Amino acid sequence: MSMISELQRKLNYDETFNCVQCGYCLPACPTYETMKNESNSPRGRINLVKMFAEDRITIDDLREPIEKCLGCRACVTACPTNVQYGKILEGAKEVLDSSEEKTKKQRITEKIIFEQVFPSKKWMDFIGNATWLYQISGLQKITQKTGITKMAPLHLGTFEAVLPDISSPLTRKKMSKHYYVKGLKKITVGFITGCVMNAIFQNINNETIHLLTLAGAEVIIPETQTCCGALHAHAGKMDSAKKLAKINIEVFENENVDYIVNNAGGCGATLIEYDHLFHNEEDWKKRAKSFVNKVRDISEILCELDGLSFTKEMNSIVTYQTSCHMTHVQKVTEEPLLLLNQVPGIRYQEMKDYNRCCGSAGIYNLVNYEESMEILDLKMGKAKDTKASIIVTTNPGCLLQMKLGIKREGLEGSIRALHLVELLVEAGAVTK
């Protein structure tokens, strides 16, 4: 295979011909809305990938438009010809990553982050425990008061200010491998704890398990499960993503479960596309497909079990900020709203463009902070129009981004951001 043919294969060049340049994707694209130029739209990016694959532009012409893409996939939902933009984007990111000349420091940093930290439960527990100590010791208050946090790289100090209260090491250690049903058993599920979810939002993981057991699901948590690979795939590190996928597939093959449940939209979108990673490996593709067929978001399982009722009147206006990857990749759209509507005292108010990205997009808000905040500010304007006192999300990145948006608007006393699971527990969920 010639070099140009190999490049075109990696870029999913054939897929670019399915784009008829109609422009239906433009109104759906958050970066086209804020940046207002064609090269930062899905149509423009597809055209650039095509031209690069044909050696008509350089890789430097391609780099910034691809790096500025959120990867939200709203364009895929809007596309009338079903162009698989996600494949084109991931192919472009893989080519960009492999062609980039990196310093030794960059290579070591990336190796530590992608190969040591995220796949490691020990590392993620350490991050969670260290953050708990930082909060509980009073150091957080001191650093915020002195303004030292503003000196942190990648605006980490800004996001640090909206972190939830972290679970203690003792609580983290208490997480079991097996949770039994609190009533009539209907199914057995495996639970994907997630890297960020378990490090920062372990309370939501505990509440997820609580809801599942109340609803009739026995929960298995395999200890050797690892990172889903979402961040690796989004960064173009497809070999690492495949390696992690193989570990998870093997781990859950050894468990006799009806479903594999997650509570993070971004993770779920990667898990449900594991088979796409193995187009050249038939055996693994078959095993991945079997895994994918069992993957469900927590909202899907709770709706299917129909085993919960709610005992507390919430008396709140609630709006819903969807997870892009849950909406546009997993196509889970109705279940969160069905659950919300079961809670007494909730008046649901739909936000304009509720299914448009909030600007979080994995680590996009860290590496493209200014662009992310432009998108977030637009989103918060629409959230305020609903008069809601609670913004519900279904993804950890969206949840932090919403908390940051509330802080930027100075609305911390009047609006809260909650994961759907948190709201259902707060509403007094009991077995039906």
PDB file of C-alpha atoms in Angstrom, residues 28 47 110 119 127 138 148 158 164 189 204 251-252 268 271 332 345-346 372 390 393 402-403 415 420 426 428:
ATOM      1  CA  ALA A  28     -26.085  22.424  14.713  1.00  0.00           C
ATOM      2  CA  ASN A  47     -13.502  19.377   3.093  1.00  0.00           C
ATOM      3  CA  GLU A 110       1.649  12.240  27.560  1.00  0.00           C
ATOM      4  CA  PRO A 119      -5.835   3.463  33.176  1.00  0.00           C
ATOM      5  CA  ILE A 127      -6.063  11.862  42.891  1.00  0.00           C
ATOM      6  CA  GLY A 138      -8.505  23.890  54.814  1.00  0.00           C
ATOM      7  CA  ILE A 148      -2.605  31.100  44.202  1.00  0.00           C
ATOM      8  CA  THR A 158     -11.013  27.870  37.816  1.00  0.00           C
ATOM      9  CA  PRO A 164     -17.891  18.841  44.587  1.00  0.00           C
ATOM     10  CA  VAL A 189     -25.627  -5.767  35.781  1.00  0.00           C
ATOM     11  CA  ILE A 204     -22.740   9.694  42.320  1.00  0.00           C
ATOM     12  CA  VAL A 251     -13.048  -8.426  32.091  1.00  0.00           C
ATOM     13  CA  PHE A 252     -16.796  -8.310  31.428  1.00  0.00           C
ATOM     14  CA  GLY A 268     -20.966   5.347  27.332  1.00  0.00           C
ATOM     15  CA  LEU A 271     -18.089   1.851  25.158  1.00  0.00           C
ATOM     16  CA  VAL A 332     -30.481   8.003  24.549  1.00  0.00           C
ATOM     17  CA  GLY A 345     -43.281  18.543  42.223  1.00  0.00           C
ATOM     18  CA  ILE A 346     -40.990  18.991  39.237  1.00  0.00           C
ATOM     19  CA  SER A 372     -15.147  26.752  25.569  1.00  0.00           C
ATOM     20  CA  ILE A 390     -31.941  22.981  38.909  1.00  0.00           C
ATOM     21  CA  THR A 393     -27.003  16.632  33.341  1.00  0.00           C
ATOM     22  CA  MET A 402     -22.619  23.713  34.356  1.00  0.00           C
ATOM     23  CA  LYS A 403     -21.330  24.383  37.873  1.00  0.00           C
ATOM     24  CA  ILE A 415     -29.409  27.580  40.584  1.00  0.00           C
ATOM     25  CA  LEU A 420     -29.740  12.954  37.093  1.00  0.00           C
ATOM     26  CA  GLU A 426     -32.754  13.614  46.483  1.00  0.00           C
ATOM     27  CA  GLY A 428     -36.520  10.099  47.886  1.00  0.00           C
TER      28      GLY A 428
END
